PDB file of N, CA and C in Angstrom:
ATOM      1  N   UNK E 364      57.247  45.751 161.363  1.00 43.00           N
ATOM      2  CA  UNK E 364      57.074  47.155 161.678  1.00 43.00           C
ATOM      3  C   UNK E 364      58.307  47.922 161.265  1.00 43.00           C
ATOM      4  N   UNK E 365      58.151  49.208 161.158  1.00 45.00           N
ATOM      5  CA  UNK E 365      59.235  50.061 160.678  1.00 45.00           C
ATOM      6  C   UNK E 365      59.236  51.350 161.491  1.00 45.00           C
ATOM      7  N   UNK E 366      60.430  51.904 161.738  1.00 46.00           N
ATOM      8  CA  UNK E 366      60.527  53.146 162.500  1.00 46.00           C
ATOM      9  C   UNK E 366      60.446  54.326 161.548  1.00 46.00           C
ATOM     10  N   UNK E 367      59.522  55.242 161.828  1.00 44.00           N
ATOM     11  CA  UNK E 367      59.389  56.469 161.050  1.00 44.00           C
ATOM     12  C   UNK E 367      59.442  57.652 161.997  1.00 44.00           C
ATOM     13  N   UNK E 368      60.073  58.769 161.594  1.00 47.00           N
ATOM     14  CA  UNK E 368      60.164  59.919 162.492  1.00 47.00           C
ATOM     15  C   UNK E 368      58.826  60.653 162.608  1.00 47.00           C
ATOM     16  N   UNK E 369      58.486  61.081 163.812  1.00 49.00           N
ATOM     17  CA  UNK E 369      57.343  61.957 164.047  1.00 49.00           C
ATOM     18  C   UNK E 369      57.749  63.371 163.679  1.00 49.00           C
ATOM     19  N   UNK E 370      56.781  64.296 163.565  1.00 52.00           N
ATOM     20  CA  UNK E 370      57.154  65.694 163.287  1.00 52.00           C
ATOM     21  C   UNK E 370      58.096  66.284 164.334  1.00 52.00           C
ATOM     22  N   UNK E 371      58.029  65.785 165.578  1.00 57.00           N
ATOM     23  CA  UNK E 371      58.921  66.306 166.616  1.00 57.00           C
ATOM     24  C   UNK E 371      60.299  65.640 166.597  1.00 57.00           C
ATOM     25  N   UNK E 372      60.535  64.714 165.636  1.00 54.00           N
ATOM     26  CA  UNK E 372      61.853  64.116 165.476  1.00 54.00           C
ATOM     27  C   UNK E 372      62.022  62.755 166.130  1.00 54.00           C
ATOM     28  N   UNK E 373      61.078  62.351 166.991  1.00 57.00           N
ATOM     29  CA  UNK E 373      61.200  61.038 167.633  1.00 57.00           C
ATOM     30  C   UNK E 373      60.731  59.943 166.684  1.00 57.00           C
ATOM     31  N   UNK E 374      61.355  58.796 166.774  1.00 53.00           N
ATOM     32  CA  UNK E 374      60.949  57.672 165.929  1.00 53.00           C
ATOM     33  C   UNK E 374      59.751  56.980 166.554  1.00 53.00           C
ATOM     34  N   UNK E 375      58.840  56.524 165.718  1.00 53.00           N
ATOM     35  CA  UNK E 375      57.703  55.751 166.181  1.00 53.00           C
ATOM     36  C   UNK E 375      57.577  54.518 165.316  1.00 53.00           C
ATOM     37  N   UNK E 376      56.954  53.498 165.864  1.00 55.00           N
ATOM     38  CA  UNK E 376      56.794  52.244 165.138  1.00 55.00           C
ATOM     39  C   UNK E 376      55.428  52.199 164.472  1.00 55.00           C
ATOM     40  N   UNK E 377      55.408  51.759 163.217  1.00 49.00           N
ATOM     41  CA  UNK E 377      54.139  51.520 162.554  1.00 49.00           C
ATOM     42  C   UNK E 377      54.151  50.090 162.028  1.00 49.00           C
ATOM     43  N   UNK E 378      52.992  49.514 161.915  1.00 55.00           N
ATOM     44  CA  UNK E 378      52.885  48.150 161.399  1.00 55.00           C
ATOM     45  C   UNK E 378      52.520  48.224 159.925  1.00 55.00           C
ATOM     46  N   UNK E 379      53.382  47.641 159.090  1.00 50.00           N
ATOM     47  CA  UNK E 379      53.134  47.609 157.661  1.00 50.00           C
ATOM     48  C   UNK E 379      52.566  46.244 157.289  1.00 50.00           C
ATOM     49  N   UNK E 380      51.775  46.190 156.203  1.00 56.00           N
ATOM     50  CA  UNK E 380      51.266  44.882 155.772  1.00 56.00           C
ATOM     51  C   UNK E 380      52.418  43.962 155.406  1.00 56.00           C
ATOM     52  N   UNK E 381      52.267  42.688 155.733  1.00 61.00           N
ATOM     53  CA  UNK E 381      53.306  41.720 155.379  1.00 61.00           C
ATOM     54  C   UNK E 381      53.267  41.456 153.883  1.00 61.00           C
ATOM     55  N   UNK E 382      54.430  41.282 153.315  1.00 58.00           N
ATOM     56  CA  UNK E 382      54.514  40.945 151.902  1.00 58.00           C
ATOM     57  C   UNK E 382      54.578  39.439 151.756  1.00 58.00           C
ATOM     58  N   UNK E 383      53.943  38.929 150.713  1.00 59.00           N
ATOM     59  CA  UNK E 383      54.010  37.505 150.449  1.00 59.00           C
ATOM     60  C   UNK E 383      55.388  37.179 149.869  1.00 59.00           C
ATOM     61  N   UNK E 384      55.747  35.906 149.912  1.00 60.00           N
ATOM     62  CA  UNK E 384      57.040  35.480 149.384  1.00 60.00           C
ATOM     63  C   UNK E 384      57.143  35.788 147.895  1.00 60.00           C
ATOM     64  N   UNK E 385      56.056  35.610 147.148  1.00 65.00           N
ATOM     65  CA  UNK E 385      56.083  35.896 145.714  1.00 65.00           C
ATOM     66  C   UNK E 385      56.299  37.378 145.448  1.00 65.00           C
ATOM     67  N   UNK E 386      55.661  38.223 146.247  1.00 67.00           N
ATOM     68  CA  UNK E 386      55.818  39.662 146.064  1.00 67.00           C
ATOM     69  C   UNK E 386      57.255  40.080 146.322  1.00 67.00           C
ATOM     70  N   UNK E 387      57.865  39.542 147.361  1.00 64.00           N
ATOM     71  CA  UNK E 387      59.250  39.882 147.678  1.00 64.00           C
ATOM     72  C   UNK E 387      60.174  39.445 146.550  1.00 64.00           C
ATOM     73  N   UNK E 388      59.976  38.241 146.023  1.00 67.00           N
ATOM     74  CA  UNK E 388      60.804  37.755 144.920  1.00 67.00           C
ATOM     75  C   UNK E 388      60.626  38.642 143.700  1.00 67.00           C
ATOM     76  N   UNK E 389      59.377  38.995 143.367  1.00 71.00           N
ATOM     77  CA  UNK E 389      59.122  39.844 142.203  1.00 71.00           C
ATOM     78  C   UNK E 389      59.760  41.219 142.368  1.00 71.00           C
ATOM     79  N   UNK E 390      59.568  41.848 143.542  1.00 71.00           N
ATOM     80  CA  UNK E 390      60.131  43.181 143.758  1.00 71.00           C
ATOM     81  C   UNK E 390      61.650  43.151 143.740  1.00 71.00           C
ATOM     82  N   UNK E 391      62.265  42.144 144.357  1.00 69.00           N
ATOM     83  CA  UNK E 391      63.727  42.051 144.326  1.00 69.00           C
ATOM     84  C   UNK E 391      64.238  41.870 142.905  1.00 69.00           C
ATOM     85  N   UNK E 392      63.531  41.065 142.127  1.00 72.00           N
ATOM     86  CA  UNK E 392      63.945  40.845 140.744  1.00 72.00           C
ATOM     87  C   UNK E 392      63.712  42.094 139.910  1.00 72.00           C
ATOM     88  N   UNK E 393      62.547  42.733 140.089  1.00 71.00           N
ATOM     89  CA  UNK E 393      62.208  43.898 139.272  1.00 71.00           C
ATOM     90  C   UNK E 393      63.127  45.077 139.542  1.00 71.00           C
ATOM     91  N   UNK E 394      63.607  45.210 140.763  1.00 71.00           N
ATOM     92  CA  UNK E 394      64.425  46.373 141.121  1.00 71.00           C
ATOM     93  C   UNK E 394      65.842  45.996 141.513  1.00 71.00           C
ATOM     94  N   UNK E 395      66.319  44.899 140.980  1.00 72.00           N
ATOM     95  CA  UNK E 395      67.701  44.470 141.190  1.00 72.00           C
ATOM     96  C   UNK E 395      68.107  44.534 142.656  1.00 72.00           C
ATOM     97  N   UNK E 396      67.255  44.001 143.511  1.00 69.00           N
ATOM     98  CA  UNK E 396      67.478  43.933 144.966  1.00 69.00           C
ATOM     99  C   UNK E 396      67.593  45.304 145.622  1.00 69.00           C
ATOM    100  N   UNK E 397      67.056  46.344 144.996  1.00 73.00           N
ATOM    101  CA  UNK E 397      67.034  47.678 145.592  1.00 73.00           C
ATOM    102  C   UNK E 397      65.820  47.732 146.524  1.00 73.00           C
ATOM    103  N   UNK E 398      66.032  47.364 147.776  1.00 73.00           N
ATOM    104  CA  UNK E 398      64.946  47.222 148.746  1.00 73.00           C
ATOM    105  C   UNK E 398      64.256  48.550 149.006  1.00 73.00           C
ATOM    106  N   UNK E 399      65.012  49.634 149.075  1.00 77.00           N
ATOM    107  CA  UNK E 399      64.423  50.936 149.362  1.00 77.00           C
ATOM    108  C   UNK E 399      63.445  51.358 148.259  1.00 77.00           C
ATOM    109  N   UNK E 400      63.863  51.228 147.007  1.00 76.00           N
ATOM    110  CA  UNK E 400      62.994  51.580 145.890  1.00 76.00           C
ATOM    111  C   UNK E 400      61.773  50.669 145.837  1.00 76.00           C
ATOM    112  N   UNK E 401      61.977  49.383 146.038  1.00 75.00           N
ATOM    113  CA  UNK E 401      60.854  48.438 146.025  1.00 75.00           C
ATOM    114  C   UNK E 401      59.858  48.760 147.126  1.00 75.00           C
ATOM    115  N   UNK E 402      60.342  49.132 148.296  1.00 75.00           N
ATOM    116  CA  UNK E 402      59.461  49.475 149.412  1.00 75.00           C
ATOM    117  C   UNK E 402      58.667  50.741 149.121  1.00 75.00           C
ATOM    118  N   UNK E 403      59.319  51.756 148.556  1.00 78.00           N
ATOM    119  CA  UNK E 403      58.635  53.007 148.218  1.00 78.00           C
ATOM    120  C   UNK E 403      57.531  52.758 147.199  1.00 78.00           C
ATOM    121  N   UNK E 404      57.854  52.038 146.137  1.00 78.00           N
ATOM    122  CA  UNK E 404      56.847  51.775 145.112  1.00 78.00           C
ATOM    123  C   UNK E 404      55.736  50.873 145.638  1.00 78.00           C
ATOM    124  N   UNK E 405      56.071  49.936 146.508  1.00 77.00           N
ATOM    125  CA  UNK E 405      55.054  49.072 147.100  1.00 77.00           C
ATOM    126  C   UNK E 405      54.073  49.901 147.925  1.00 77.00           C
ATOM    127  N   UNK E 406      54.569  50.890 148.646  1.00 80.00           N
ATOM    128  CA  UNK E 406      53.681  51.758 149.436  1.00 80.00           C
ATOM    129  C   UNK E 406      52.753  52.567 148.534  1.00 80.00           C
ATOM    130  N   UNK E 407      53.284  53.076 147.422  1.00 82.00           N
ATOM    131  CA  UNK E 407      52.431  53.809 146.476  1.00 82.00           C
ATOM    132  C   UNK E 407      51.355  52.898 145.889  1.00 82.00           C
ATOM    133  N   UNK E 408      51.734  51.662 145.564  1.00 81.00           N
ATOM    134  CA  UNK E 408      50.752  50.728 145.026  1.00 81.00           C
ATOM    135  C   UNK E 408      49.674  50.398 146.052  1.00 81.00           C
ATOM    136  N   UNK E 409      50.083  50.190 147.302  1.00 81.00           N
ATOM    137  CA  UNK E 409      49.097  49.917 148.352  1.00 81.00           C
ATOM    138  C   UNK E 409      48.171  51.109 148.564  1.00 81.00           C
ATOM    139  N   UNK E 410      48.731  52.308 148.556  1.00 86.00           N
ATOM    140  CA  UNK E 410      47.909  53.504 148.705  1.00 86.00           C
ATOM    141  C   UNK E 410      46.903  53.606 147.559  1.00 86.00           C
ATOM    142  N   UNK E 411      47.357  53.374 146.344  1.00 84.00           N
ATOM    143  CA  UNK E 411      46.459  53.398 145.197  1.00 84.00           C
ATOM    144  C   UNK E 411      45.368  52.350 145.299  1.00 84.00           C
ATOM    145  N   UNK E 412      45.733  51.176 145.773  1.00 84.00           N
ATOM    146  CA  UNK E 412      44.762  50.094 145.960  1.00 84.00           C
ATOM    147  C   UNK E 412      43.701  50.494 146.979  1.00 84.00           C
ATOM    148  N   UNK E 413      44.123  51.028 148.110  1.00 86.00           N
ATOM    149  CA  UNK E 413      43.168  51.430 149.144  1.00 86.00           C
ATOM    150  C   UNK E 413      42.272  52.566 148.656  1.00 86.00           C
ATOM    151  N   UNK E 414      42.845  53.558 147.975  1.00 88.00           N
ATOM    152  CA  UNK E 414      42.046  54.671 147.469  1.00 88.00           C
ATOM    153  C   UNK E 414      41.055  54.221 146.405  1.00 88.00           C
ATOM    154  N   UNK E 415      41.477  53.314 145.547  1.00 86.00           N
ATOM    155  CA  UNK E 415      40.571  52.789 144.535  1.00 86.00           C
ATOM    156  C   UNK E 415      39.391  52.069 145.181  1.00 86.00           C
ATOM    157  N   UNK E 416      39.668  51.258 146.190  1.00 84.00           N
ATOM    158  CA  UNK E 416      38.593  50.548 146.880  1.00 84.00           C
ATOM    159  C   UNK E 416      37.638  51.503 147.585  1.00 84.00           C
ATOM    160  N   UNK E 417      38.180  52.496 148.267  1.00 88.00           N
ATOM    161  CA  UNK E 417      37.314  53.464 148.948  1.00 88.00           C
ATOM    162  C   UNK E 417      36.476  54.268 147.958  1.00 88.00           C
ATOM    163  N   UNK E 418      37.089  54.701 146.874  1.00 88.00           N
ATOM    164  CA  UNK E 418      36.362  55.446 145.855  1.00 88.00           C
ATOM    165  C   UNK E 418      35.274  54.609 145.211  1.00 88.00           C
ATOM    166  N   UNK E 419      35.602  53.368 144.908  1.00 85.00           N
ATOM    167  CA  UNK E 419      34.608  52.481 144.300  1.00 85.00           C
ATOM    168  C   UNK E 419      33.447  52.236 145.258  1.00 85.00           C
ATOM    169  N   UNK E 420      33.754  52.043 146.538  1.00 83.00           N
ATOM    170  CA  UNK E 420      32.690  51.833 147.523  1.00 83.00           C
ATOM    171  C   UNK E 420      31.790  53.063 147.618  1.00 83.00           C
ATOM    172  N   UNK E 421      32.390  54.246 147.630  1.00 86.00           N
ATOM    173  CA  UNK E 421      31.600  55.478 147.728  1.00 86.00           C
ATOM    174  C   UNK E 421      30.703  55.659 146.506  1.00 86.00           C
ATOM    175  N   UNK E 422      31.244  55.432 145.319  1.00 85.00           N
ATOM    176  CA  UNK E 422      30.452  55.573 144.097  1.00 85.00           C
ATOM    177  C   UNK E 422      29.364  54.497 144.045  1.00 85.00           C
ATOM    178  N   UNK E 423      29.698  53.279 144.425  1.00 81.00           N
ATOM    179  CA  UNK E 423      28.716  52.200 144.403  1.00 81.00           C
ATOM    180  C   UNK E 423      27.548  52.479 145.331  1.00 81.00           C
ATOM    181  N   UNK E 424      27.823  52.985 146.500  1.00 80.00           N
ATOM    182  CA  UNK E 424      26.748  53.301 147.443  1.00 80.00           C
ATOM    183  C   UNK E 424      25.868  54.407 146.873  1.00 80.00           C
ATOM    184  N   UNK E 425      26.488  55.376 146.228  1.00 80.00           N
ATOM    185  CA  UNK E 425      25.742  56.512 145.684  1.00 80.00           C
ATOM    186  C   UNK E 425      24.812  56.095 144.537  1.00 80.00           C
ATOM    187  N   UNK E 426      25.263  55.190 143.675  1.00 81.00           N
ATOM    188  CA  UNK E 426      24.470  54.836 142.495  1.00 81.00           C
ATOM    189  C   UNK E 426      23.756  53.494 142.621  1.00 81.00           C
ATOM    190  N   UNK E 427      23.694  52.950 143.818  1.00 76.00           N
ATOM    191  CA  UNK E 427      22.996  51.685 144.036  1.00 76.00           C
ATOM    192  C   UNK E 427      21.523  51.867 143.684  1.00 76.00           C
ATOM    193  N   UNK E 428      20.968  50.934 142.925  1.00 77.00           N
ATOM    194  CA  UNK E 428      19.543  51.014 142.591  1.00 77.00           C
ATOM    195  C   UNK E 428      18.713  50.458 143.753  1.00 77.00           C
ATOM    196  N   UNK E 429      17.427  50.724 143.703  1.00 84.00           N
ATOM    197  CA  UNK E 429      16.540  50.255 144.766  1.00 84.00           C
ATOM    198  C   UNK E 429      16.480  48.729 144.744  1.00 84.00           C
ATOM    199  N   UNK E 430      16.605  48.141 145.913  1.00 86.00           N
ATOM    200  CA  UNK E 430      16.612  46.686 146.034  1.00 86.00           C
ATOM    201  C   UNK E 430      15.379  46.259 146.821  1.00 86.00           C
ATOM    202  N   UNK E 431      14.622  45.335 146.227  1.00 91.00           N
ATOM    203  CA  UNK E 431      13.368  44.905 146.836  1.00 91.00           C
ATOM    204  C   UNK E 431      13.364  43.456 147.278  1.00 91.00           C
ATOM    205  N   UNK E 432      14.432  42.721 146.977  1.00 93.00           N
ATOM    206  CA  UNK E 432      14.464  41.312 147.379  1.00 93.00           C
ATOM    207  C   UNK E 432      15.908  40.861 147.578  1.00 93.00           C
ATOM    208  N   UNK E 433      16.046  39.720 148.201  1.00 93.00           N
ATOM    209  CA  UNK E 433      17.377  39.135 148.415  1.00 93.00           C
ATOM    210  C   UNK E 433      18.016  38.808 147.063  1.00 93.00           C
ATOM    211  N   UNK E 434      17.243  38.351 146.125  1.00 93.00           N
ATOM    212  CA  UNK E 434      17.768  38.023 144.793  1.00 93.00           C
ATOM    213  C   UNK E 434      18.369  39.260 144.130  1.00 93.00           C
ATOM    214  N   UNK E 435      17.672  40.372 144.192  1.00 91.00           N
ATOM    215  CA  UNK E 435      18.199  41.618 143.626  1.00 91.00           C
ATOM    216  C   UNK E 435      19.469  42.054 144.338  1.00 91.00           C
ATOM    217  N   UNK E 436      19.513  41.884 145.668  1.00 89.00           N
ATOM    218  CA  UNK E 436      20.706  42.234 146.432  1.00 89.00           C
ATOM    219  C   UNK E 436      21.901  41.408 145.987  1.00 89.00           C
ATOM    220  N   UNK E 437      21.697  40.108 145.847  1.00 92.00           N
ATOM    221  CA  UNK E 437      22.789  39.220 145.427  1.00 92.00           C
ATOM    222  C   UNK E 437      23.248  39.564 144.016  1.00 92.00           C
ATOM    223  N   UNK E 438      22.305  39.835 143.123  1.00 91.00           N
ATOM    224  CA  UNK E 438      22.670  40.200 141.751  1.00 91.00           C
ATOM    225  C   UNK E 438      23.467  41.502 141.722  1.00 91.00           C
ATOM    226  N   UNK E 439      23.008  42.505 142.464  1.00 88.00           N
ATOM    227  CA  UNK E 439      23.684  43.808 142.477  1.00 88.00           C
ATOM    228  C   UNK E 439      25.082  43.698 143.086  1.00 88.00           C
ATOM    229  N   UNK E 440      25.201  42.990 144.198  1.00 87.00           N
ATOM    230  CA  UNK E 440      26.521  42.813 144.825  1.00 87.00           C
ATOM    231  C   UNK E 440      27.459  42.021 143.926  1.00 87.00           C
ATOM    232  N   UNK E 441      26.945  40.983 143.290  1.00 91.00           N
ATOM    233  CA  UNK E 441      27.775  40.182 142.379  1.00 91.00           C
ATOM    234  C   UNK E 441      28.307  41.037 141.240  1.00 91.00           C
ATOM    235  N   UNK E 442      27.449  41.854 140.668  1.00 89.00           N
ATOM    236  CA  UNK E 442      27.859  42.719 139.562  1.00 89.00           C
ATOM    237  C   UNK E 442      28.933  43.704 140.023  1.00 89.00           C
ATOM    238  N   UNK E 443      28.725  44.331 141.162  1.00 86.00           N
ATOM    239  CA  UNK E 443      29.665  45.351 141.635  1.00 86.00           C
ATOM    240  C   UNK E 443      30.993  44.744 142.090  1.00 86.00           C
ATOM    241  N   UNK E 444      30.937  43.643 142.791  1.00 88.00           N
ATOM    242  CA  UNK E 444      32.186  42.988 143.220  1.00 88.00           C
ATOM    243  C   UNK E 444      32.948  42.469 142.009  1.00 88.00           C
ATOM    244  N   UNK E 445      32.238  41.916 141.036  1.00 91.00           N
ATOM    245  CA  UNK E 445      32.885  41.442 139.809  1.00 91.00           C
ATOM    246  C   UNK E 445      33.594  42.558 139.067  1.00 91.00           C
ATOM    247  N   UNK E 446      32.937  43.724 138.957  1.00 88.00           N
ATOM    248  CA  UNK E 446      33.568  44.864 138.277  1.00 88.00           C
ATOM    249  C   UNK E 446      34.807  45.342 139.037  1.00 88.00           C
ATOM    250  N   UNK E 447      34.730  45.348 140.363  1.00 86.00           N
ATOM    251  CA  UNK E 447      35.885  45.756 141.166  1.00 86.00           C
ATOM    252  C   UNK E 447      37.048  44.788 140.972  1.00 86.00           C
ATOM    253  N   UNK E 448      36.777  43.500 140.975  1.00 90.00           N
ATOM    254  CA  UNK E 448      37.837  42.502 140.809  1.00 90.00           C
ATOM    255  C   UNK E 448      38.467  42.605 139.421  1.00 90.00           C
ATOM    256  N   UNK E 449      37.644  42.802 138.404  1.00 92.00           N
ATOM    257  CA  UNK E 449      38.186  42.964 137.050  1.00 92.00           C
ATOM    258  C   UNK E 449      39.064  44.214 136.977  1.00 92.00           C
ATOM    259  N   UNK E 450      38.602  45.309 137.560  1.00 87.00           N
ATOM    260  CA  UNK E 450      39.394  46.539 137.564  1.00 87.00           C
ATOM    261  C   UNK E 450      40.716  46.376 138.290  1.00 87.00           C
ATOM    262  N   UNK E 451      40.692  45.718 139.446  1.00 86.00           N
ATOM    263  CA  UNK E 451      41.928  45.489 140.198  1.00 86.00           C
ATOM    264  C   UNK E 451      42.877  44.562 139.452  1.00 86.00           C
ATOM    265  N   UNK E 452      42.335  43.546 138.792  1.00 89.00           N
ATOM    266  CA  UNK E 452      43.182  42.632 138.014  1.00 89.00           C
ATOM    267  C   UNK E 452      43.861  43.376 136.869  1.00 89.00           C
ATOM    268  N   UNK E 453      43.098  44.212 136.164  1.00 91.00           N
ATOM    269  CA  UNK E 453      43.688  44.989 135.064  1.00 91.00           C
ATOM    270  C   UNK E 453      44.780  45.922 135.580  1.00 91.00           C
ATOM    271  N   UNK E 454      44.514  46.570 136.710  1.00 87.00           N
ATOM    272  CA  UNK E 454      45.507  47.465 137.294  1.00 87.00           C
ATOM    273  C   UNK E 454      46.760  46.684 137.715  1.00 87.00           C
ATOM    274  N   UNK E 455      46.572  45.506 138.284  1.00 84.00           N
ATOM    275  CA  UNK E 455      47.694  44.673 138.722  1.00 84.00           C
ATOM    276  C   UNK E 455      48.567  44.270 137.525  1.00 84.00           C
ATOM    277  N   UNK E 456      47.934  43.781 136.461  1.00 88.00           N
ATOM    278  CA  UNK E 456      48.715  43.357 135.303  1.00 88.00           C
ATOM    279  C   UNK E 456      49.370  44.543 134.596  1.00 88.00           C
ATOM    280  N   UNK E 457      48.719  45.693 134.587  1.00 88.00           N
ATOM    281  CA  UNK E 457      49.347  46.892 134.033  1.00 88.00           C
ATOM    282  C   UNK E 457      50.589  47.268 134.842  1.00 88.00           C
ATOM    283  N   UNK E 458      50.493  47.208 136.170  1.00 82.00           N
ATOM    284  CA  UNK E 458      51.652  47.517 137.021  1.00 82.00           C
ATOM    285  C   UNK E 458      52.783  46.531 136.791  1.00 82.00           C
ATOM    286  N   UNK E 459      52.472  45.242 136.697  1.00 81.00           N
ATOM    287  CA  UNK E 459      53.519  44.244 136.458  1.00 81.00           C
ATOM    288  C   UNK E 459      54.187  44.477 135.104  1.00 81.00           C
ATOM    289  N   UNK E 460      53.394  44.776 134.083  1.00 84.00           N
ATOM    290  CA  UNK E 460      53.954  45.067 132.764  1.00 84.00           C
ATOM    291  C   UNK E 460      54.853  46.301 132.828  1.00 84.00           C
ATOM    292  N   UNK E 461      54.366  47.340 133.501  1.00 81.00           N
ATOM    293  CA  UNK E 461      55.137  48.579 133.609  1.00 81.00           C
ATOM    294  C   UNK E 461      56.463  48.329 134.312  1.00 81.00           C
ATOM    295  N   UNK E 462      56.441  47.593 135.429  1.00 76.00           N
ATOM    296  CA  UNK E 462      57.684  47.317 136.149  1.00 76.00           C
ATOM    297  C   UNK E 462      58.655  46.525 135.298  1.00 76.00           C
ATOM    298  N   UNK E 463      58.167  45.518 134.601  1.00 75.00           N
ATOM    299  CA  UNK E 463      59.082  44.697 133.809  1.00 75.00           C
ATOM    300  C   UNK E 463      59.573  45.440 132.563  1.00 75.00           C
ATOM    301  N   UNK E 464      58.725  46.279 131.974  1.00 77.00           N
ATOM    302  CA  UNK E 464      59.093  46.970 130.738  1.00 77.00           C
ATOM    303  C   UNK E 464      59.977  48.198 130.988  1.00 77.00           C
ATOM    304  N   UNK E 465      59.696  48.928 132.051  1.00 75.00           N
ATOM    305  CA  UNK E 465      60.419  50.176 132.314  1.00 75.00           C
ATOM    306  C   UNK E 465      61.390  50.058 133.486  1.00 75.00           C
ATOM    307  N   UNK E 466      61.818  48.863 133.812  1.00 72.00           N
ATOM    308  CA  UNK E 466      62.680  48.625 134.969  1.00 72.00           C
ATOM    309  C   UNK E 466      63.965  49.449 134.924  1.00 72.00           C
ATOM    310  N   UNK E 467      64.659  49.438 133.815  1.00 71.00           N
ATOM    311  CA  UNK E 467      65.935  50.158 133.717  1.00 71.00           C
ATOM    312  C   UNK E 467      65.745  51.669 133.862  1.00 71.00           C
ATOM    313  N   UNK E 468      64.678  52.211 133.253  1.00 75.00           N
ATOM    314  CA  UNK E 468      64.421  53.643 133.357  1.00 75.00           C
ATOM    315  C   UNK E 468      64.077  54.035 134.794  1.00 75.00           C
ATOM    316  N   UNK E 469      63.307  53.203 135.479  1.00 70.00           N
ATOM    317  CA  UNK E 469      62.951  53.486 136.873  1.00 70.00           C
ATOM    318  C   UNK E 469      64.213  53.466 137.738  1.00 70.00           C
ATOM    319  N   UNK E 470      65.066  52.469 137.533  1.00 69.00           N
ATOM    320  CA  UNK E 470      66.316  52.375 138.286  1.00 69.00           C
ATOM    321  C   UNK E 470      67.194  53.616 138.042  1.00 69.00           C
ATOM    322  N   UNK E 471      67.284  54.041 136.777  1.00 73.00           N
ATOM    323  CA  UNK E 471      68.109  55.192 136.436  1.00 73.00           C
ATOM    324  C   UNK E 471      67.574  56.469 137.090  1.00 73.00           C
ATOM    325  N   UNK E 472      66.255  56.678 137.026  1.00 72.00           N
ATOM    326  CA  UNK E 472      65.652  57.850 137.645  1.00 72.00           C
ATOM    327  C   UNK E 472      65.884  57.872 139.151  1.00 72.00           C
ATOM    328  N   UNK E 473      65.718  56.718 139.789  1.00 67.00           N
ATOM    329  CA  UNK E 473      65.898  56.636 141.234  1.00 67.00           C
ATOM    330  C   UNK E 473      67.358  56.875 141.605  1.00 67.00           C
ATOM    331  N   UNK E 474      68.301  56.283 140.876  1.00 71.00           N
ATOM    332  CA  UNK E 474      69.720  56.429 141.217  1.00 71.00           C
ATOM    333  C   UNK E 474      70.198  57.873 140.977  1.00 71.00           C
ATOM    334  N   UNK E 475      69.632  58.572 140.012  1.00 73.00           N
ATOM    335  CA  UNK E 475      70.021  59.969 139.760  1.00 73.00           C
ATOM    336  C   UNK E 475      69.566  60.889 140.876  1.00 73.00           C
ATOM    337  N   UNK E 476      68.467  60.555 141.547  1.00 68.00           N
ATOM    338  CA  UNK E 476      67.928  61.398 142.610  1.00 68.00           C
ATOM    339  C   UNK E 476      68.518  61.087 143.986  1.00 68.00           C
ATOM    340  N   UNK E 477      69.289  60.009 144.090  1.00 65.00           N
ATOM    341  CA  UNK E 477      69.887  59.662 145.396  1.00 65.00           C
ATOM    342  C   UNK E 477      71.375  59.599 145.320  1.00 65.00           C
TER     343      UNK E 477
END
């Protein structure tokens, strides 16, 4: 958990998702142990992940075709879940490439603003 200020100035505790050991190693390596920058970018990535999932669910529900059997349900769910997983994988690898390729520029931008 982490303490964040309320609008009235008092600190409150929120529970953040736990990071895996691999994620911590990658973020520390990608941002030269700059924990604050890694945490900020991790929050943006999590927010993007959650918004993508919610948006995909909303669109999928809207364009779902009529289902008349269990077989059709399984086929439709398999197709939609597969597309979501492929999209998330592409986004994940794009983010990893971006972090590794633009690491120095990100560090420079962050250090200039703080």
